[in-house]
PDB file of C-alpha atoms and ligand atoms in Angstrom:
ATOM      1  CA  MET A  17      -3.471  35.673 -37.415  1.00  0.00           C
ATOM      2  CA  ARG A  18      -4.482  36.078 -33.721  1.00  0.00           C
ATOM      3  CA  ILE A  19      -5.656  33.766 -31.389  1.00  0.00           C
ATOM      4  CA  PRO A  20      -8.925  35.153 -29.242  1.00  0.00           C
ATOM      5  CA  LEU A  21      -7.150  35.036 -25.227  1.00  0.00           C
ATOM      6  CA  PHE A  22     -10.203  32.979 -24.456  1.00  0.00           C
ATOM      7  CA  VAL A  23      -9.031  30.402 -26.372  1.00  0.00           C
ATOM      8  CA  LEU A  24      -5.533  30.260 -25.012  1.00  0.00           C
ATOM      9  CA  LEU A  25      -6.794  30.224 -22.050  1.00  0.00           C
ATOM     10  CA  ALA A  26      -9.073  27.096 -22.122  1.00  0.00           C
ATOM     11  CA  LEU A  27      -6.256  25.530 -24.086  1.00  0.00           C
ATOM     12  CA  GLY A  28      -3.930  26.020 -21.340  1.00  0.00           C
ATOM     13  CA  LEU A  29      -6.231  24.838 -18.635  1.00  0.00           C
ATOM     14  CA  SER A  30      -7.509  21.478 -20.927  1.00  0.00           C
ATOM     15  CA  ILE A  31      -3.724  20.728 -21.452  1.00  0.00           C
ATOM     16  CA  LEU A  32      -2.893  21.447 -17.528  1.00  0.00           C
ATOM     17  CA  PHE A  33      -5.598  19.437 -15.829  1.00  0.00           C
ATOM     18  CA  SER A  34      -5.851  16.198 -18.682  1.00  0.00           C
ATOM     19  CA  ASP A  35      -5.976  13.271 -17.053  1.00  0.00           C
ATOM     20  CA  THR A  36      -4.122  11.722 -19.686  1.00  0.00           C
ATOM     21  CA  HIS A  37       0.471  10.921 -18.539  1.00  0.00           C
ATOM     22  CA  GLN A  38       0.759  11.797 -22.426  1.00  0.00           C
ATOM     23  CA  VAL A  39       4.062  14.854 -23.664  1.00  0.00           C
ATOM     24  CA  VAL A  40       1.751  17.306 -24.912  1.00  0.00           C
ATOM     25  CA  ALA A  41       3.131  20.742 -23.506  1.00  0.00           C
ATOM     26  CA  GLU A  42       6.977  21.320 -21.228  1.00  0.00           C
ATOM     27  CA  GLU A  43       4.770  22.090 -17.949  1.00  0.00           C
ATOM     28  CA  SER A  44       7.227  23.465 -14.543  1.00  0.00           C
ATOM     29  CA  SER A  45       8.460  21.480 -12.133  1.00  0.00           C
ATOM     30  CA  ALA A  46       6.013  20.253  -9.781  1.00  0.00           C
ATOM     31  CA  THR A  47       9.135  20.471  -7.581  1.00  0.00           C
ATOM     32  CA  GLU A  48       9.511  24.075  -8.326  1.00  0.00           C
ATOM     33  CA  SER A  49       7.075  25.504  -5.521  1.00  0.00           C
ATOM     34  CA  SER A  50       7.663  27.338  -3.042  1.00  0.00           C
ATOM     35  CA  GLU A  51       7.109  26.156   0.290  1.00  0.00           C
ATOM     36  CA  LYS A  52       4.335  28.548   0.848  1.00  0.00           C
ATOM     37  CA  ASP A  53       2.520  25.522  -1.353  1.00  0.00           C
ATOM     38  CA  ILE A  54       2.833  23.624   0.724  1.00  0.00           C
ATOM     39  CA  ALA A  55      -0.197  24.209   2.726  1.00  0.00           C
ATOM     40  CA  LYS A  56      -2.566  24.571  -0.638  1.00  0.00           C
ATOM     41  CA  PRO A  57      -5.633  22.301  -1.657  1.00  0.00           C
ATOM     42  CA  GLY A  58      -4.143  20.348  -4.678  1.00  0.00           C
ATOM     43  CA  TRP A  59      -0.246  20.238  -3.352  1.00  0.00           C
ATOM     44  CA  TYR A  60       1.403  18.498  -0.689  1.00  0.00           C
ATOM     45  CA  LEU A  61       4.670  19.102   0.480  1.00  0.00           C
ATOM     46  CA  GLY A  62       6.134  21.573  -2.372  1.00  0.00           C
ATOM     47  CA  ARG A  63       4.784  18.885  -5.440  1.00  0.00           C
ATOM     48  CA  ARG A  64       1.353  19.703  -7.639  1.00  0.00           C
ATOM     49  CA  ILE A  65      -1.052  16.637  -7.494  1.00  0.00           C
ATOM     50  CA  ALA A  66      -2.025  15.347 -10.957  1.00  0.00           C
ATOM     51  CA  ARG A  67      -5.984  14.348 -11.081  1.00  0.00           C
ATOM     52  CA  THR A  68      -6.547  10.931 -10.493  1.00  0.00           C
ATOM     53  CA  MET A  69      -6.333   8.886 -14.032  1.00  0.00           C
ATOM     54  CA  SER A  70     -10.036   7.629 -15.297  1.00  0.00           C
ATOM     55  CA  PHE A  71     -11.197   4.796 -16.072  1.00  0.00           C
ATOM     56  CA  HIS A  72     -12.239   6.250 -19.951  1.00  0.00           C
ATOM     57  CA  GLY A  73      -8.148   5.482 -19.980  1.00  0.00           C
ATOM     58  CA  ALA A  74      -7.808   2.300 -18.841  1.00  0.00           C
ATOM     59  CA  ASP A  75      -7.112   0.984 -22.318  1.00  0.00           C
ATOM     60  CA  TRP A  76      -4.008   2.712 -22.524  1.00  0.00           C
ATOM     61  CA  LEU A  77      -2.436   1.008 -18.996  1.00  0.00           C
ATOM     62  CA  ILE A  78      -3.061  -2.334 -20.791  1.00  0.00           C
ATOM     63  CA  ARG A  79      -1.162  -0.848 -24.579  1.00  0.00           C
ATOM     64  CA  ASN A  80       1.247  -3.644 -26.058  1.00  0.00           C
ATOM     65  CA  SER A  81       4.193  -1.117 -26.051  1.00  0.00           C
ATOM     66  CA  ARG A  82       3.966  -1.031 -22.102  1.00  0.00           C
ATOM     67  CA  GLU A  83       5.783  -3.746 -21.705  1.00  0.00           C
ATOM     68  CA  ARG A  84       8.932  -2.156 -23.661  1.00  0.00           C
ATOM     69  CA  GLU A  85       8.380   0.610 -21.783  1.00  0.00           C
ATOM     70  CA  GLU A  86       8.124  -0.656 -18.512  1.00  0.00           C
ATOM     71  CA  GLU A  87       9.450  -3.489 -18.439  1.00  0.00           C
ATOM     72  CA  PRO A  88       7.142  -5.297 -15.971  1.00  0.00           C
ATOM     73  CA  GLN A  89       8.843  -8.768 -14.772  1.00  0.00           C
ATOM     74  CA  LYS A  90      12.036  -7.452 -14.632  1.00  0.00           C
ATOM     75  CA  LEU A  91       9.551  -5.396 -11.764  1.00  0.00           C
ATOM     76  CA  ILE A  92       8.170  -8.453 -10.337  1.00  0.00           C
ATOM     77  CA  ASP A  93      11.555 -10.031 -10.338  1.00  0.00           C
ATOM     78  CA  ALA A  94      13.496  -7.650  -8.091  1.00  0.00           C
ATOM     79  CA  LEU A  95      10.551  -8.168  -4.934  1.00  0.00           C
ATOM     80  CA  LYS A  96      11.251 -12.323  -4.783  1.00  0.00           C
ATOM     81  CA  LEU A  97       7.765 -12.754  -4.146  1.00  0.00           C
ATOM     82  CA  LYS A  98       7.191 -16.341  -2.377  1.00  0.00           C
ATOM     83  CA  PRO A  99       3.787 -18.908  -2.318  1.00  0.00           C
ATOM     84  CA  GLY A 100       1.209 -17.211   0.440  1.00  0.00           C
ATOM     85  CA  GLN A 101       2.752 -13.683   0.232  1.00  0.00           C
ATOM     86  CA  GLN A 102      -0.145 -11.138   0.619  1.00  0.00           C
ATOM     87  CA  VAL A 103       0.639  -8.484  -1.096  1.00  0.00           C
ATOM     88  CA  CYS A 104      -1.548  -5.756  -2.136  1.00  0.00           C
ATOM     89  CA  ASP A 105      -1.173  -3.223  -5.570  1.00  0.00           C
ATOM     90  CA  PHE A 106      -2.460  -0.046  -4.582  1.00  0.00           C
ATOM     91  CA  GLY A 107      -3.944   1.475  -7.205  1.00  0.00           C
ATOM     92  CA  CYS A 108      -4.015  -1.271  -9.120  1.00  0.00           C
ATOM     93  CA  GLY A 109      -6.435   0.167 -11.929  1.00  0.00           C
ATOM     94  CA  ASN A 110      -7.590  -2.363 -14.881  1.00  0.00           C
ATOM     95  CA  GLY A 111      -4.359  -5.078 -13.022  1.00  0.00           C
ATOM     96  CA  PHE A 112      -2.155  -5.037 -15.203  1.00  0.00           C
ATOM     97  CA  TYR A 113      -0.012  -5.555 -12.139  1.00  0.00           C
ATOM     98  CA  ALA A 114      -1.782  -7.259  -9.780  1.00  0.00           C
ATOM     99  CA  ILE A 115      -2.845 -10.586 -13.083  1.00  0.00           C
ATOM    100  CA  ARG A 116       0.866 -10.704 -13.414  1.00  0.00           C
ATOM    101  CA  ILE A 117       1.680 -11.016  -9.532  1.00  0.00           C
ATOM    102  CA  ALA A 118      -0.476 -13.759  -8.901  1.00  0.00           C
ATOM    103  CA  PRO A 119       0.928 -17.188  -9.777  1.00  0.00           C
ATOM    104  CA  SER A 120       4.319 -16.151  -7.668  1.00  0.00           C
ATOM    105  CA  LEU A 121       2.061 -15.956  -4.495  1.00  0.00           C
ATOM    106  CA  GLY A 122       0.349 -19.805  -4.788  1.00  0.00           C
ATOM    107  CA  VAL A 123      -3.329 -20.454  -3.676  1.00  0.00           C
ATOM    108  CA  GLN A 124      -2.283 -20.011  -0.001  1.00  0.00           C
ATOM    109  CA  GLY A 125      -1.142 -16.523  -1.275  1.00  0.00           C
ATOM    110  CA  LYS A 126      -3.523 -13.392  -2.310  1.00  0.00           C
ATOM    111  CA  VAL A 127      -3.555  -9.882  -4.038  1.00  0.00           C
ATOM    112  CA  TYR A 128      -5.763  -6.779  -2.323  1.00  0.00           C
ATOM    113  CA  ALA A 129      -5.408  -5.158  -5.517  1.00  0.00           C
ATOM    114  CA  VAL A 130      -7.454  -1.980  -4.904  1.00  0.00           C
ATOM    115  CA  ASP A 131      -8.926   1.202  -6.357  1.00  0.00           C
ATOM    116  CA  ILE A 132     -11.099   3.904  -5.522  1.00  0.00           C
ATOM    117  CA  GLN A 133     -13.073   3.803  -8.837  1.00  0.00           C
ATOM    118  CA  GLN A 134     -15.274   0.942  -8.960  1.00  0.00           C
ATOM    119  CA  GLU A 135     -14.729   0.748 -12.841  1.00  0.00           C
ATOM    120  CA  MET A 136     -11.722  -0.079 -12.693  1.00  0.00           C
ATOM    121  CA  LEU A 137     -12.192  -2.857 -10.241  1.00  0.00           C
ATOM    122  CA  ASP A 138     -14.943  -4.698 -13.034  1.00  0.00           C
ATOM    123  CA  LEU A 139     -12.092  -4.531 -15.610  1.00  0.00           C
ATOM    124  CA  LEU A 140     -10.236  -5.999 -13.299  1.00  0.00           C
ATOM    125  CA  GLU A 141     -11.992  -8.624 -12.230  1.00  0.00           C
ATOM    126  CA  GLN A 142     -13.219  -8.874 -15.468  1.00  0.00           C
ATOM    127  CA  ARG A 143      -9.663  -9.910 -17.269  1.00  0.00           C
ATOM    128  CA  CYS A 144      -8.727 -12.108 -14.206  1.00  0.00           C
ATOM    129  CA  LYS A 145     -12.085 -14.610 -15.254  1.00  0.00           C
ATOM    130  CA  ALA A 146     -11.076 -15.051 -18.459  1.00  0.00           C
ATOM    131  CA  ARG A 147      -7.460 -16.000 -17.142  1.00  0.00           C
ATOM    132  CA  GLY A 148      -8.918 -18.038 -14.882  1.00  0.00           C
ATOM    133  CA  VAL A 149      -6.747 -15.868 -12.443  1.00  0.00           C
ATOM    134  CA  ASN A 150      -8.491 -16.906  -8.527  1.00  0.00           C
ATOM    135  CA  ASN A 151      -6.481 -15.180  -5.663  1.00  0.00           C
ATOM    136  CA  VAL A 152      -6.806 -11.342  -6.489  1.00  0.00           C
ATOM    137  CA  LEU A 153      -9.621  -9.909  -4.130  1.00  0.00           C
ATOM    138  CA  PRO A 154     -10.102  -6.459  -5.177  1.00  0.00           C
ATOM    139  CA  VAL A 155     -11.415  -3.800  -2.396  1.00  0.00           C
ATOM    140  CA  LEU A 156     -13.456  -0.730  -3.201  1.00  0.00           C
ATOM    141  CA  ALA A 157     -10.950   2.437  -1.006  1.00  0.00           C
ATOM    142  CA  THR A 158     -11.808   5.783  -0.237  1.00  0.00           C
ATOM    143  CA  GLU A 159      -9.406   8.613   0.204  1.00  0.00           C
ATOM    144  CA  GLU A 160     -10.432   7.556   4.160  1.00  0.00           C
ATOM    145  CA  ASP A 161     -10.156   3.788   4.706  1.00  0.00           C
ATOM    146  CA  SER A 162      -7.370   1.769   2.365  1.00  0.00           C
ATOM    147  CA  GLY A 163     -10.381  -1.365   3.267  1.00  0.00           C
ATOM    148  CA  LEU A 164      -6.923  -3.349   4.063  1.00  0.00           C
ATOM    149  CA  PRO A 165      -6.257  -4.891   6.998  1.00  0.00           C
ATOM    150  CA  SER A 166      -3.775  -4.303   9.354  1.00  0.00           C
ATOM    151  CA  ASP A 167      -0.381  -5.075   9.696  1.00  0.00           C
ATOM    152  CA  GLN A 168      -0.777  -8.434   7.222  1.00  0.00           C
ATOM    153  CA  LEU A 169       0.204  -6.996   4.330  1.00  0.00           C
ATOM    154  CA  ASP A 170       4.640  -8.264   3.131  1.00  0.00           C
ATOM    155  CA  TRP A 171       4.252  -5.686  -0.044  1.00  0.00           C
ATOM    156  CA  LEU A 172       2.753  -3.050  -0.825  1.00  0.00           C
ATOM    157  CA  LEU A 173       3.174  -2.670  -4.713  1.00  0.00           C
ATOM    158  CA  MET A 174       2.458   0.562  -6.318  1.00  0.00           C
ATOM    159  CA  VAL A 175       3.598   1.837  -9.689  1.00  0.00           C
ATOM    160  CA  ASP A 176       1.807   5.219 -10.956  1.00  0.00           C
ATOM    161  CA  VAL A 177      -0.307   5.799  -8.501  1.00  0.00           C
ATOM    162  CA  TYR A 178       1.257   7.835  -6.022  1.00  0.00           C
ATOM    163  CA  HIS A 179       1.528  11.205  -7.717  1.00  0.00           C
ATOM    164  CA  GLU A 180      -1.916  10.688  -7.921  1.00  0.00           C
ATOM    165  CA  LEU A 181      -3.486  10.503  -4.297  1.00  0.00           C
ATOM    166  CA  SER A 182      -5.326  13.191  -3.171  1.00  0.00           C
ATOM    167  CA  ASP A 183      -4.313  13.047   0.539  1.00  0.00           C
ATOM    168  CA  PRO A 184      -0.942  11.568  -0.083  1.00  0.00           C
ATOM    169  CA  GLY A 185      -0.280  11.811   4.337  1.00  0.00           C
ATOM    170  CA  LYS A 186      -3.684  10.600   5.138  1.00  0.00           C
ATOM    171  CA  VAL A 187      -3.120   7.149   2.755  1.00  0.00           C
ATOM    172  CA  LEU A 188      -0.104   6.786   3.597  1.00  0.00           C
ATOM    173  CA  GLY A 189      -1.206   7.252   7.343  1.00  0.00           C
ATOM    174  CA  GLU A 190      -3.860   3.656   5.893  1.00  0.00           C
ATOM    175  CA  ILE A 191      -0.833   1.744   4.489  1.00  0.00           C
ATOM    176  CA  ARG A 192       2.231   2.013   7.110  1.00  0.00           C
ATOM    177  CA  LYS A 193      -1.449   0.280   9.481  1.00  0.00           C
ATOM    178  CA  SER A 194      -2.146  -2.282   6.807  1.00  0.00           C
ATOM    179  CA  LEU A 195       2.539  -3.625   6.643  1.00  0.00           C
ATOM    180  CA  ASN A 196       3.266  -6.043   9.055  1.00  0.00           C
ATOM    181  CA  PRO A 197       6.706  -5.187  10.739  1.00  0.00           C
ATOM    182  CA  ARG A 198       8.582  -6.671   7.645  1.00  0.00           C
ATOM    183  CA  GLY A 199       6.505  -5.235   4.563  1.00  0.00           C
ATOM    184  CA  ARG A 200       7.618  -2.937   2.476  1.00  0.00           C
ATOM    185  CA  ILE A 201       6.277  -0.865   0.060  1.00  0.00           C
ATOM    186  CA  ALA A 202       7.428  -0.687  -3.223  1.00  0.00           C
ATOM    187  CA  LEU A 203       6.999   2.535  -5.069  1.00  0.00           C
ATOM    188  CA  VAL A 204       6.777   3.593  -8.537  1.00  0.00           C
ATOM    189  CA  GLU A 205       6.738   6.691 -10.110  1.00  0.00           C
ATOM    190  CA  TYR A 206       8.115   7.685 -13.657  1.00  0.00           C
ATOM    191  CA  ARG A 207      11.941   9.867 -12.989  1.00  0.00           C
ATOM    192  CA  GLU A 208      10.994  12.863 -13.216  1.00  0.00           C
ATOM    193  CA  GLU A 209      15.249  13.982 -13.432  1.00  0.00           C
ATOM    194  CA  ASP A 210      15.302  11.924 -16.137  1.00  0.00           C
ATOM    195  CA  LEU A 211      13.977  14.470 -19.227  1.00  0.00           C
ATOM    196  CA  THR A 212      13.860  11.687 -21.879  1.00  0.00           C
ATOM    197  CA  VAL A 213      10.922   9.651 -20.072  1.00  0.00           C
ATOM    198  CA  PRO A 214       8.255  11.097 -22.797  1.00  0.00           C
ATOM    199  CA  ILE A 215       5.527  11.452 -19.696  1.00  0.00           C
ATOM    200  CA  LYS A 216       3.969  14.971 -18.485  1.00  0.00           C
ATOM    201  CA  PRO A 217       5.970  16.634 -16.038  1.00  0.00           C
ATOM    202  CA  LEU A 218       3.201  15.877 -12.758  1.00  0.00           C
ATOM    203  CA  HIS A 219       2.587  12.923 -13.725  1.00  0.00           C
ATOM    204  CA  LYS A 220       6.358  11.749 -12.481  1.00  0.00           C
ATOM    205  CA  MET A 221       8.378  12.503  -9.545  1.00  0.00           C
ATOM    206  CA  SER A 222      11.572  13.163  -8.689  1.00  0.00           C
ATOM    207  CA  GLN A 223      14.028  10.838  -5.736  1.00  0.00           C
ATOM    208  CA  SER A 224      14.610  13.903  -3.490  1.00  0.00           C
ATOM    209  CA  GLN A 225      10.189  14.353  -3.683  1.00  0.00           C
ATOM    210  CA  ALA A 226      10.038  10.925  -2.751  1.00  0.00           C
ATOM    211  CA  MET A 227      12.117  10.366   0.191  1.00  0.00           C
ATOM    212  CA  LYS A 228      10.658  14.021   1.258  1.00  0.00           C
ATOM    213  CA  GLU A 229       7.221  12.470   1.750  1.00  0.00           C
ATOM    214  CA  LEU A 230       7.956   9.546   2.348  1.00  0.00           C
ATOM    215  CA  THR A 231      10.165   9.639   4.949  1.00  0.00           C
ATOM    216  CA  ALA A 232       7.848  12.802   6.532  1.00  0.00           C
ATOM    217  CA  ASN A 233       4.547  10.009   6.773  1.00  0.00           C
ATOM    218  CA  GLY A 234       6.654   6.633   9.364  1.00  0.00           C
ATOM    219  CA  PHE A 235       9.264   5.160   7.015  1.00  0.00           C
ATOM    220  CA  LYS A 236      12.302   4.091   5.483  1.00  0.00           C
ATOM    221  CA  LEU A 237      13.463   3.490   2.364  1.00  0.00           C
ATOM    222  CA  VAL A 238      15.277   0.288   2.666  1.00  0.00           C
ATOM    223  CA  GLY A 239      16.150  -0.895  -0.638  1.00  0.00           C
ATOM    224  CA  GLN A 240      16.083   0.909  -4.364  1.00  0.00           C
ATOM    225  CA  PHE A 241      16.216  -0.719  -7.440  1.00  0.00           C
ATOM    226  CA  ASP A 242      17.626   1.112 -10.531  1.00  0.00           C
ATOM    227  CA  GLY A 243      17.199  -1.586 -13.706  1.00  0.00           C
ATOM    228  CA  LEU A 244      13.389   0.237 -15.256  1.00  0.00           C
ATOM    229  CA  PRO A 245      14.150   2.096 -18.342  1.00  0.00           C
ATOM    230  CA  TRP A 246      11.910   4.755 -17.225  1.00  0.00           C
ATOM    231  CA  GLN A 247      11.135   4.453 -13.487  1.00  0.00           C
ATOM    232  CA  HIS A 248      12.103   5.076 -10.062  1.00  0.00           C
ATOM    233  CA  VAL A 249      11.343   1.867  -7.862  1.00  0.00           C
ATOM    234  CA  PHE A 250      11.878   2.339  -4.070  1.00  0.00           C
ATOM    235  CA  PHE A 251      11.354   0.059  -0.916  1.00  0.00           C
ATOM    236  CA  PHE A 252      10.207   1.091   2.124  1.00  0.00           C
ATOM    237  CA  ALA A 253       9.292  -0.254   5.384  1.00  0.00           C
ATOM    238  CA  ARG A 254       7.871   0.863   9.077  1.00  0.00           C
ATOM    239  CA  ASP A 255      10.701   3.424  10.448  1.00  0.00           C
ATOM    240  CA  ASP A 256       9.615   0.798  13.189  1.00  0.00           C
ATOM    241  CA  SER A 257      10.754  -2.695  11.011  1.00  0.00           C
ATOM    242  CA  PRO A 258      13.212  -4.331  11.986  1.00  0.00           C
ATOM    243  CA  ARG A 259      14.906  -4.254   8.640  1.00  0.00           C
ATOM    244  CA  PRO A 260      18.076  -1.588   8.298  1.00  0.00           C
ATOM    245  CA  SER A 261      17.690   1.534   6.362  1.00  0.00           C
ATOM    246  CA  VAL A 262      19.647   2.520   2.949  1.00  0.00           C
ATOM    247  CA  GLN A 263      20.957   5.111   1.538  1.00  0.00           C
ATOM    248  CA  LEU A 264      19.593   6.619  -1.035  1.00  0.00           C
ATOM    249  CA  ARG A 265      21.897   6.034  -4.865  1.00  0.00           C
ATOM    250  CA  ALA A 266      21.202   9.128  -6.868  1.00  0.00           C
ATOM    251  CA  TRP A 267      20.205   8.284 -10.377  1.00  0.00           C
ATOM    252  CA  LYS A 268      22.520   9.719 -12.825  1.00  0.00           C
ATOM    253  CA  ALA A 269      21.575   9.150 -16.079  1.00  0.00           C
ATOM    254  CA  SER A 270      25.484   8.540 -17.089  1.00  0.00           C
ATOM    255  CA  GLU A 271      25.791   4.911 -15.507  1.00  0.00           C
ATOM    256  CA  ILE A 272      21.713   3.587 -15.754  1.00  0.00           C
ATOM    257  CA  GLU A 273      23.004   4.173 -19.889  1.00  0.00           C
ATOM    258  CA  SER A 274      26.804   3.087 -18.866  1.00  0.00           C
ATOM    259  CA  GLU A 275      26.620  -0.147 -16.880  1.00  0.00           C
ATOM    260  CA  GLY A 276      25.515  -3.039 -17.229  1.00  0.00           C
ATOM    261  CA  PRO A 277      24.066  -4.933 -14.899  1.00  0.00           C
ATOM    262  CA  GLN A 278      22.505  -3.091 -12.048  1.00  0.00           C
ATOM    263  CA  ASP A 279      23.405  -4.223  -8.028  1.00  0.00           C
ATOM    264  CA  ALA A 280      20.507  -2.431  -6.967  1.00  0.00           C
ATOM    265  CA  ILE A 281      20.315  -2.069  -2.967  1.00  0.00           C
ATOM    266  CA  GLY A 282      17.117  -4.898  -2.141  1.00  0.00           C
ATOM    267  CA  GLY A 283      17.128  -6.188  -5.876  1.00  0.00           C
ATOM    268  CA  ALA A 284      19.232  -7.308  -8.781  1.00  0.00           C
ATOM    269  CA  ALA A 285      18.432  -6.790 -12.822  1.00  0.00           C
ATOM    270  CA  ASP A 286      20.150  -5.197 -15.423  1.00  0.00           C
ATOM    271  CA  GLY A 287      20.334  -1.401 -16.200  1.00  0.00           C
ATOM    272  CA  LYS A 288      20.370  -0.949 -20.082  1.00  0.00           C
ATOM    273  CA  LYS A 289      17.767   1.842 -21.177  1.00  0.00           C
ATOM    274  CA  GLN A 290      15.786   1.316 -24.164  1.00  0.00           C
ATOM    275  CA  SER A 291      17.601   2.542 -27.678  1.00  0.00           C
ATOM    276  CA  ASP A 292      13.894   4.382 -28.716  1.00  0.00           C
ATOM    277  CA  SER A 293      13.088   6.008 -24.946  1.00  0.00           C
ATOM    278  CA  GLY A 294      12.863   9.696 -26.465  1.00  0.00           C
ATOM    279  CA  ARG A 295       9.440   9.234 -28.457  1.00  0.00           C
ATOM    280  CA  SER A 296       6.814  11.128 -27.331  1.00  0.00           C
ATOM    281  CA  ARG A 297       3.501   8.982 -26.873  1.00  0.00           C
TER     282      ARG A 297
HETATM  283  C1  LIG B  17      -2.762   5.846 -13.710  1.00  0.00           C
HETATM  284  S1  LIG B  17      -3.394   4.804 -12.347  1.00  0.00           S
HETATM  285  C2  LIG B  17      -2.230   2.965 -12.405  1.00  0.00           C
HETATM  286  C3  LIG B  17      -2.894   1.602 -12.168  1.00  0.00           C
HETATM  287  C4  LIG B  17      -1.888   0.749 -12.241  1.00  0.00           C
HETATM  288  N1  LIG B  17      -1.258   1.025 -11.371  1.00  0.00           N
HETATM  289  C5  LIG B  17      -1.142   0.298 -13.241  1.00  0.00           C
HETATM  290  O1  LIG B  17       0.230   0.391 -13.158  1.00  0.00           O
HETATM  291  O2  LIG B  17      -1.959  -0.067 -14.851  1.00  0.00           O
HETATM  292  C6  LIG B  17      -3.952   5.177 -11.534  1.00  0.00           C
HETATM  293  C7  LIG B  17      -4.919   4.695 -10.492  1.00  0.00           C
HETATM  294  O3  LIG B  17      -4.640   5.429  -8.784  1.00  0.00           O
HETATM  295  C8  LIG B  17      -6.087   4.949  -8.345  1.00  0.00           C
HETATM  296  N2  LIG B  17      -5.760   5.507  -7.659  1.00  0.00           N
HETATM  297  C9  LIG B  17      -6.445   7.073  -6.968  1.00  0.00           C
HETATM  298  N3  LIG B  17      -6.098   7.319  -6.122  1.00  0.00           N
HETATM  299  C10 LIG B  17      -6.318   6.352  -4.827  1.00  0.00           C
HETATM  300  C11 LIG B  17      -6.486   6.193  -4.019  1.00  0.00           C
HETATM  301  N4  LIG B  17      -6.058   6.927  -3.159  1.00  0.00           N
HETATM  302  N5  LIG B  17      -6.631   4.531  -3.658  1.00  0.00           N
HETATM  303  C12 LIG B  17      -7.001   3.811  -4.398  1.00  0.00           C
HETATM  304  N6  LIG B  17      -6.638   3.381  -5.902  1.00  0.00           N
HETATM  305  C13 LIG B  17      -6.019   5.293  -6.228  1.00  0.00           C
HETATM  306  C14 LIG B  17      -6.970   5.617  -9.954  1.00  0.00           C
HETATM  307  O4  LIG B  17      -8.070   5.051  -9.828  1.00  0.00           O
HETATM  308  C15 LIG B  17      -6.102   4.806 -11.319  1.00  0.00           C
HETATM  309  O5  LIG B  17      -6.804   2.930 -10.916  1.00  0.00           O
END
């Protein structure tokens, strides 16, 4: 049976521009693009930008399997949060991380929960209220204005967000202003190099691409945590921070699978991969 060309085209476009992260088709790697793509709208430094995940899909962010796939407590432990700290969950969605972080900061500390979709912030507020969490401050941002205070943040956590910022340079400029001199970004993205991670390539990032984009915008690498099942974790600080910079440790599948506890630069935890990480969601 012959399938009409317009049906194939529509199918291709819906796969390409779908805002789900599920694996439905192999896409060409975003980092394979040529340098001439840099100036194209929708591209940044050779990487194709993913579409913003809509609030209509917010339930996916609190799916039961997420605990197993991401082991969020390991990430939070690696941050070594202290009471009184000012932390931002940037692109917080419905607050999967903001709500988990809040208790570590105590009454003096605060989570700025930033998102560009009011609907996500409404869901976050409902979830905070239901759990009696009251040190999370919802902040509605735009690409131009993050709504964050200047020179103040100890940590800015960005989980599964960076790859979908429509103007990464502009947002990184805003973030840089908000960090205090010792403040750090924890940038968390699904590993592009890892073919067993069942997430669309457009929603993953490679180590080299993350380094390229952050260093181009006034940040230096000050730590790395390799203990999560599916994600890279980079710690970046302002390039004028007194924190010393560190060399990137290249991710290797065999290392993560065979090594026991990972003595990550800037953190420590055990780095075992999940046995079922190859399945598609
Ligand atoms: C895939 S969701 C991840 C949500 C959350 N970080 C989590 O891990 O559950 C990405 C979120 O980033 C938000 N976002 C995208 N661009 C943004 C921007 N420029 N500023 C703030 N939030 C943004 C989206 O609205 C969406 O809620």
